[in-house]
Amino acid sequence: MEKKKNVSMAVIKRLPKYHRYLKELMRNDVDRISSKELGEKIGFTASQIRQDLNNFGDFGQQGYGYNVKELYKQISLILGLDKEYTGVIIGAGNLGQAIANYNRFSESGLSIECIFDANPKLIGMRIRDIEIKDIDTLTQYLQENSTDIGIICVPRINAQKVTDMLVKSGVKGIWNFAPVDLVVPDDVKVENVHLSESLLTLVYLMKDN
Amino acid sequence: MEKKKNVSMAVIKRLPKYHRYLKELMRNDVDRISSKELGEKIGFTASQIRQDLNNFGDFGQQGYGYNVKELYKQISLILGLDKEYTGVIIGAGNLGQAIANYNRFSESGLSIECIFDANPKLIGMRIRDIEIKDIDTLTQYLQENSTDIGIICVPRINAQKVTDMLVKSGVKGIWNFAPVDLVVPDDVKVENVHLSESLLTLVYLMKDN
């Protein structure tokens, strides 16, 4: 299975959803499913599902549908879930602590190794097993510990600065929770979670009602 | 200024971004900006910005550009930020507590009134000023307190059940952090924050590198 190039961002954003639904089907002991049935579950058309998956290979079988376990495995591979990732959180405020506490990310292969903060009151504390370290030791830490993902939970005003520190030390993935658009080199990937923007979208949709 | 109908979801999703950038410009004492300059900042083309904003009215002026403060005000109105919203969090686990703690949402007009949970150890505790109440008292609470938004922070398996309780009591907005797609009537709006899917997208993009 060779991944094709130029898969659109829209398709990429749908992959985790396929992954989630297939996992749900496995939980319910469903062995196989047609693109039509899968589509009805997810809310996509059967044709969209076939098109999306055709970007990555020839799954499914005419008249049989998809083997749920096999498709789940393939999508896991496509998503890169066969690999483990290490991450550090920058910012030990409420959001940083919540993310450290929220232990679901290990299912996605992410192991959060430590948290960095500038607040002396927080340094040395532990969130679950994860130690809060002095932000001044970040660069040294990154030199000594291979780190894939930096999780940005600092205030807006400091977000670009800590991102620059991470990128300079070779971190290639930034998961950004700060309400700001970060500037990074092409080989560094950024995924944003903008909570306030999500809330504003909801408020707009409610007003539109 | 009368909002036009049938504004696409893509445009709606961009509005909070305009709002954020205009706020930033106001912070930096910028009085006016051309669509070209605004576009360069946000990373959109000038023509896209003009098209997006034309959905809602005739802002900006040939040769002058946009009055930043006025456009900010208008977009705030379009987003419904002239109104206050009340919300309750369902689920006082790490994520629910983090959201209760994260006090930025008041800027978007959302006042979080209380949290509900089934865990007797948590009931009666306070997160900042927000009390954790017994989930069994949710329906009664909603009868007595007008509530706009329900924030779903319960495990996947309970998310639809608590959503049904909220909807039955007249809540019209659901901000869903559970990794599941909720089923609601047409007059109820759902906005999802799927953290694990966001992480999977990042991991995919990094693998693609």
Coordinates of C-alpha atoms in Angstrom, one line a residue:
Chain A
M1 CA 0.0 0.0 0.0
E2 CA 1.8 3.1 -1.2
K3 CA 0.2 6.4 -0.2
K4 CA -0.5 8.6 -3.2
K5 CA 0.7 12.2 -3.3
N6 CA -1.4 15.3 -3.2
V7 CA -4.2 14.0 -1.0
S8 CA -6.3 17.0 -0.2
M9 CA -6.5 18.5 3.3
A10 CA -10.2 17.8 3.3
V11 CA -9.6 14.1 2.9
I12 CA -6.8 14.1 5.5
K13 CA -9.2 15.7 8.0
R14 CA -11.7 13.0 7.4
L15 CA -9.3 10.1 8.0
P16 CA -9.4 10.3 11.8
K17 CA -13.2 10.1 11.6
Y18 CA -13.0 6.9 9.6
H19 CA -10.5 5.6 12.1
R20 CA -12.9 6.5 15.0
Y21 CA -16.0 4.9 13.3
L22 CA -14.1 1.7 12.4
K23 CA -12.9 1.4 16.0
E24 CA -16.5 1.7 17.1
L25 CA -17.6 -1.0 14.6
M26 CA -14.8 -3.3 16.0
R27 CA -16.1 -2.7 19.5
N28 CA -19.5 -3.8 18.3
D29 CA -18.0 -6.9 16.7
V30 CA -19.0 -5.9 13.2
D31 CA -16.7 -7.8 10.8
R32 CA -17.5 -6.1 7.5
I33 CA -19.4 -3.1 6.2
S34 CA -20.4 -1.8 2.8
S35 CA -19.4 1.8 1.8
K36 CA -23.2 2.6 1.8
E37 CA -23.6 1.4 5.4
L38 CA -20.4 3.1 6.5
G39 CA -21.6 6.3 4.8
E40 CA -24.9 6.2 6.6
K41 CA -23.1 5.9 9.9
I42 CA -20.7 8.7 9.3
G43 CA -22.9 10.9 7.3
F44 CA -21.0 10.8 4.1
T45 CA -22.2 9.4 0.7
A46 CA -21.0 5.9 -0.3
S47 CA -19.3 7.4 -3.3
Q48 CA -17.3 9.9 -1.1
I49 CA -16.1 7.1 1.1
R50 CA -14.9 5.1 -1.9
Q51 CA -13.2 8.2 -3.4
D52 CA -11.5 9.1 -0.1
L53 CA -10.2 5.6 0.5
N54 CA -9.1 5.1 -3.1
N55 CA -6.5 7.9 -2.5
F56 CA -4.6 5.4 -0.4
G57 CA -5.1 2.0 -2.0
D58 CA -7.5 -0.6 -3.1
F59 CA -9.5 -1.6 0.0
G60 CA -13.0 -3.1 -0.1
Q61 CA -14.3 -5.7 -2.5
Q62 CA -17.2 -5.5 -4.9
G63 CA -20.2 -7.2 -3.3
Y64 CA -18.4 -7.8 0.0
G65 CA -17.6 -4.3 1.3
Y66 CA -14.8 -3.6 3.7
N67 CA -13.2 -5.9 6.2
V68 CA -13.6 -3.7 9.2
K69 CA -10.5 -4.9 11.1
E70 CA -8.3 -4.8 8.0
L71 CA -9.5 -1.3 7.0
Y72 CA -8.9 -0.1 10.6
K73 CA -5.4 -1.5 10.5
Q74 CA -4.7 0.1 7.1
I75 CA -6.0 3.5 8.1
S76 CA -4.0 3.3 11.3
L77 CA -0.9 2.8 9.1
I78 CA -1.9 5.6 6.8
L79 CA -2.3 7.9 9.9
G80 CA 1.2 6.9 11.1
L81 CA -0.2 5.2 14.2
D82 CA 2.4 2.3 14.0
K83 CA 4.9 4.8 15.3
E84 CA 5.2 6.2 18.9
Y85 CA 5.6 10.0 19.3
T86 CA 7.1 11.9 22.1
G87 CA 5.8 15.3 23.1
V88 CA 6.3 18.1 25.6
I89 CA 3.8 20.6 26.8
I90 CA 4.8 24.3 27.0
G91 CA 2.7 26.1 29.5
A92 CA 1.5 24.5 32.7
G93 CA -1.6 26.7 33.2
N94 CA -5.1 25.2 33.3
L95 CA -5.1 24.1 29.7
G96 CA -1.5 22.6 29.8
Q97 CA -2.4 20.7 33.0
A98 CA -5.7 19.5 31.5
I99 CA -3.9 18.1 28.5
A100 CA -1.3 16.4 30.7
N101 CA -4.1 14.9 32.7
Y102 CA -6.2 13.8 29.8
N103 CA -4.6 10.4 29.2
R104 CA -6.3 9.5 25.9
F105 CA -3.5 10.7 23.7
S106 CA -1.4 7.6 24.4
E107 CA -4.1 5.7 22.2
S108 CA -2.9 7.9 19.4
G109 CA 0.7 7.0 20.1
L110 CA 1.7 10.2 21.8
S111 CA 3.6 10.0 25.1
I112 CA 3.8 13.3 26.9
E113 CA 7.2 13.4 28.6
C114 CA 7.2 16.7 30.5
I115 CA 5.8 20.2 30.8
F116 CA 7.7 23.4 30.8
D117 CA 6.7 26.6 32.5
A118 CA 8.4 29.8 33.7
N119 CA 6.4 30.0 37.0
P120 CA 8.7 29.1 39.9
K121 CA 5.6 28.0 41.9
L122 CA 4.8 25.3 39.3
I123 CA 8.3 24.1 38.5
G124 CA 9.0 20.7 40.2
M125 CA 5.3 19.8 40.5
R126 CA 3.9 16.7 38.8
I127 CA 0.7 16.3 36.8
R128 CA 0.2 12.5 36.9
D129 CA 3.7 11.3 36.2
I130 CA 4.7 14.3 34.2
E131 CA 7.1 16.7 35.8
I132 CA 6.9 20.5 35.3
K133 CA 10.4 21.8 34.4
D134 CA 11.9 25.2 34.1
I135 CA 11.3 26.7 30.6
D136 CA 15.0 27.9 30.8
T137 CA 16.0 24.2 30.6
L138 CA 13.9 23.5 27.4
T139 CA 16.6 23.8 24.8
Q140 CA 19.0 21.6 26.8
Y141 CA 16.2 19.1 27.3
L142 CA 15.5 19.0 23.6
Q143 CA 19.2 18.4 22.9
E144 CA 19.2 15.4 25.2
N145 CA 15.7 14.0 24.4
S146 CA 14.4 13.3 21.0
T147 CA 11.0 15.1 20.9
D148 CA 8.5 14.9 18.0
I149 CA 5.7 17.2 19.1
G150 CA 5.5 20.5 21.0
I151 CA 2.1 21.3 22.6
I152 CA 1.7 25.0 22.9
C153 CA -0.4 26.0 25.9
V154 CA 1.2 29.4 26.7
P155 CA -0.6 32.8 26.3
R156 CA -0.9 34.2 22.8
I157 CA 1.9 36.7 23.4
N158 CA 4.5 34.0 24.1
A159 CA 3.4 31.4 21.6
Q160 CA 5.6 32.3 18.7
K161 CA 8.7 32.7 20.9
V162 CA 8.4 29.1 22.4
T163 CA 7.6 27.8 18.9
D164 CA 10.8 29.2 17.6
M165 CA 12.7 27.6 20.5
L166 CA 11.1 24.2 19.7
V167 CA 11.7 24.5 15.9
K168 CA 15.3 25.5 16.4
S169 CA 15.9 22.4 18.5
G170 CA 14.4 20.2 15.7
V171 CA 10.8 19.6 16.8
K172 CA 8.8 18.9 13.6
G173 CA 5.2 19.0 14.9
I174 CA 3.4 21.8 16.8
W175 CA 0.0 21.2 18.3
N176 CA -1.1 24.8 19.0
F177 CA -3.7 25.7 21.6
A178 CA -2.8 29.4 21.7
P179 CA -5.2 31.7 19.8
V180 CA -2.6 32.8 17.3
D181 CA -1.3 31.7 13.9
L182 CA 2.2 30.5 14.2
V183 CA 4.9 31.0 11.6
V184 CA 7.1 27.9 11.0
P185 CA 9.4 26.5 8.3
D186 CA 7.9 24.3 5.6
D187 CA 9.2 21.1 7.2
V188 CA 7.4 21.8 10.5
K189 CA 3.7 20.9 10.7
V190 CA 1.2 22.9 12.8
E191 CA -2.2 21.8 13.9
N192 CA -4.4 24.4 15.7
V193 CA -7.0 23.9 18.3
H194 CA -8.6 27.3 18.6
L195 CA -11.2 26.9 21.4
S196 CA -12.5 30.5 21.3
E197 CA -13.0 30.3 17.6
S198 CA -14.9 27.1 18.0
L199 CA -17.2 28.8 20.6
L200 CA -17.7 31.8 18.3
T201 CA -18.8 29.5 15.5
L202 CA -21.3 27.8 17.8
V203 CA -22.7 31.2 18.9
Y204 CA -23.0 32.4 15.3
L205 CA -24.9 29.2 14.3
M206 CA -27.3 29.6 17.3
K207 CA -27.9 33.3 16.4
D208 CA -28.6 32.3 12.8
N209 CA -31.4 29.9 14.1
Chain B
M1 CA -26.8 45.7 8.0
E2 CA -28.9 42.6 7.2
K3 CA -27.2 39.3 7.1
K4 CA -27.7 37.5 3.9
K5 CA -28.9 34.0 3.9
N6 CA -27.0 30.9 2.8
V7 CA -23.6 31.9 3.9
S8 CA -21.3 28.9 3.5
M9 CA -19.9 27.0 6.5
A10 CA -16.4 27.8 5.2
V11 CA -17.1 31.6 5.4
I12 CA -18.7 31.2 8.9
K13 CA -15.6 29.3 10.1
R14 CA -13.4 32.2 8.9
L15 CA -15.4 34.9 10.8
P16 CA -13.8 34.2 14.2
K17 CA -10.4 34.5 12.5
Y18 CA -11.3 38.0 11.2
H19 CA -12.5 38.8 14.6
R20 CA -9.3 37.8 16.2
Y21 CA -7.1 39.6 13.7
L22 CA -9.1 42.8 14.0
K23 CA -8.8 42.7 17.7
E24 CA -5.0 42.3 17.4
L25 CA -4.9 45.3 15.0
M26 CA -6.9 47.4 17.6
R27 CA -4.4 46.3 20.3
N28 CA -1.7 47.7 18.0
D29 CA -3.6 51.0 17.5
V30 CA -4.1 50.3 13.8
D31 CA -7.0 52.5 12.6
R32 CA -7.5 51.3 9.1
I33 CA -6.3 48.5 6.8
S34 CA -6.7 47.6 3.2
S35 CA -8.1 44.2 2.2
K36 CA -4.7 43.4 0.7
E37 CA -2.9 44.2 4.0
L38 CA -5.5 42.3 6.0
G39 CA -5.1 39.4 3.6
E40 CA -1.4 39.3 4.0
K41 CA -1.7 39.2 7.8
I42 CA -4.3 36.4 7.8
G43 CA -3.0 34.5 4.8
F44 CA -6.0 35.0 2.6
T45 CA -6.2 36.8 -0.7
A46 CA -7.6 40.3 -0.8
S47 CA -10.3 39.1 -3.1
Q48 CA -11.4 36.3 -0.7
I49 CA -11.6 38.9 2.2
R50 CA -13.8 41.2 0.1
Q51 CA -16.0 38.3 -1.0
D52 CA -16.3 36.9 2.6
L53 CA -17.3 40.3 4.0
N54 CA -19.6 41.1 1.2
N55 CA -21.8 38.3 2.4
F56 CA -22.8 40.5 5.4
G57 CA -22.9 44.0 4.1
D58 CA -20.9 46.8 2.4
F59 CA -17.9 47.4 4.6
G60 CA -14.7 49.1 3.5
Q61 CA -14.3 51.9 1.1
Q62 CA -12.5 52.1 -2.2
G63 CA -9.1 53.7 -1.7
Y64 CA -9.5 53.8 2.1
G65 CA -9.8 50.2 3.1
Y66 CA -11.5 49.1 6.3
N67 CA -12.0 51.1 9.5
V68 CA -10.6 48.5 11.9
K69 CA -12.7 49.5 14.9
E70 CA -15.9 49.6 12.9
L71 CA -15.3 46.3 11.1
Y72 CA -14.5 44.7 14.4
K73 CA -17.8 46.0 15.8
Q74 CA -19.7 44.8 12.8
I75 CA -18.2 41.3 12.9
S76 CA -18.9 41.1 16.6
L77 CA -22.5 41.8 15.8
I78 CA -22.6 39.3 13.0
L79 CA -21.1 36.7 15.4
G80 CA -23.8 37.5 17.9
L81 CA -21.3 38.8 20.5
D82 CA -23.7 41.6 21.5
K83 CA -25.6 39.0 23.5
E84 CA -24.6 37.1 26.7
Y85 CA -24.9 33.3 26.8
T86 CA -25.2 31.0 29.7
G87 CA -23.7 27.5 29.7
V88 CA -23.3 24.5 31.8
I89 CA -20.6 21.9 31.6
I90 CA -21.6 18.2 31.8
G91 CA -18.7 16.1 33.1
A92 CA -16.3 17.4 35.8
G93 CA -13.3 15.2 34.7
N94 CA -10.0 16.8 33.7
L95 CA -11.4 18.3 30.6
G96 CA -14.5 19.7 32.2
Q97 CA -12.5 21.2 35.0
A98 CA -10.0 22.7 32.6
I99 CA -12.8 24.4 30.6
A100 CA -14.3 25.7 33.9
N101 CA -10.9 27.0 34.8
Y102 CA -10.1 28.5 31.5
N103 CA -11.6 31.9 31.9
R104 CA -11.3 33.2 28.4
F105 CA -14.8 32.3 27.3
S106 CA -16.4 35.3 29.0
E107 CA -14.7 37.4 26.3
S108 CA -16.9 35.6 23.8
G109 CA -20.0 36.3 26.0
L110 CA -20.2 32.9 27.6
S111 CA -20.8 32.6 31.3
I112 CA -20.4 29.1 32.6
E113 CA -22.9 28.7 35.5
C114 CA -22.2 25.3 36.8
I115 CA -20.9 21.8 36.2
F116 CA -22.7 18.5 36.5
D117 CA -21.3 15.2 37.3
A118 CA -22.4 11.8 38.7
N119 CA -19.3 11.2 40.9
P120 CA -20.3 11.8 44.6
K121 CA -16.6 12.7 45.3
L122 CA -16.8 15.7 43.0
I123 CA -20.3 16.9 43.8
G124 CA -20.2 20.1 45.9
M125 CA -16.7 21.0 44.9
R126 CA -16.0 24.3 43.2
I127 CA -13.8 25.1 40.2
R128 CA -13.2 28.8 40.6
D129 CA -16.7 30.0 41.4
I130 CA -18.4 27.3 39.6
E131 CA -20.1 24.6 41.6
I132 CA -20.2 20.9 40.7
K133 CA -23.8 19.7 41.0
D134 CA -25.3 16.2 40.9
I135 CA -26.2 15.2 37.4
D136 CA -29.5 13.9 38.7
T137 CA -30.5 17.6 39.4
L138 CA -29.7 18.7 35.8
T139 CA -33.3 18.6 34.4
Q140 CA -34.6 20.6 37.4
Y141 CA -31.8 23.1 37.1
L142 CA -32.5 23.6 33.4
Q143 CA -36.2 24.2 34.2
E144 CA -35.3 26.9 36.7
N145 CA -32.3 28.5 34.9
S146 CA -32.4 29.6 31.2
T147 CA -29.4 27.9 29.6
D148 CA -28.1 28.5 26.1
I149 CA -25.2 26.1 25.8
G150 CA -24.4 22.7 27.1
I151 CA -20.7 21.8 27.1
I152 CA -20.3 18.0 26.8
C153 CA -17.2 16.7 28.6
V154 CA -18.4 13.3 29.6
P155 CA -17.0 10.0 28.2
R156 CA -18.0 9.0 24.7
I157 CA -20.5 6.4 25.9
N158 CA -22.6 8.9 27.9
A159 CA -22.4 11.9 25.5
Q160 CA -25.7 11.2 23.5
K161 CA -27.6 10.5 26.7
V162 CA -26.7 13.8 28.4
T163 CA -27.2 15.6 25.1
D164 CA -30.8 14.3 24.9
M165 CA -31.4 15.6 28.5
L166 CA -30.1 19.0 27.5
V167 CA -32.1 19.2 24.3
K168 CA -35.3 18.0 26.0
S169 CA -34.9 20.9 28.4
G170 CA -34.6 23.4 25.6
V171 CA -30.8 23.9 25.3
K172 CA -30.2 25.1 21.7
G173 CA -26.4 24.9 21.5
I174 CA -24.1 21.9 22.2
W175 CA -20.3 22.4 22.4
N176 CA -19.1 18.8 22.2
F177 CA -15.7 17.6 23.4
A178 CA -16.6 13.9 23.5
P179 CA -15.2 11.9 20.6
V180 CA -18.6 11.0 19.1
D181 CA -21.0 12.6 16.6
L182 CA -24.2 13.6 18.4
V183 CA -27.7 13.4 17.0
V184 CA -29.8 16.5 17.6
P185 CA -33.0 18.1 16.1
D186 CA -32.5 20.7 13.4
D187 CA -33.0 23.7 15.7
V188 CA -30.1 22.6 18.0
K189 CA -26.6 23.5 16.8
V190 CA -23.6 21.4 17.6
E191 CA -19.9 22.4 17.4
N192 CA -17.4 19.7 17.9
V193 CA -13.9 19.9 19.4
H194 CA -12.4 16.5 18.7
L195 CA -8.9 16.7 20.3
S196 CA -7.8 13.2 19.3
E197 CA -8.8 13.7 15.7
S198 CA -6.8 16.9 15.7
L199 CA -3.8 15.1 17.1
L200 CA -4.2 12.3 14.4
T201 CA -4.2 15.0 11.7
L202 CA -0.9 16.4 13.0
V203 CA 0.7 13.0 13.2
Y204 CA -0.4 12.2 9.6
L205 CA 1.0 15.5 8.4
M206 CA 4.3 14.8 10.2
K207 CA 4.5 11.3 8.7
D208 CA 3.8 12.8 5.2
N209 CA 6.9 15.0 5.6

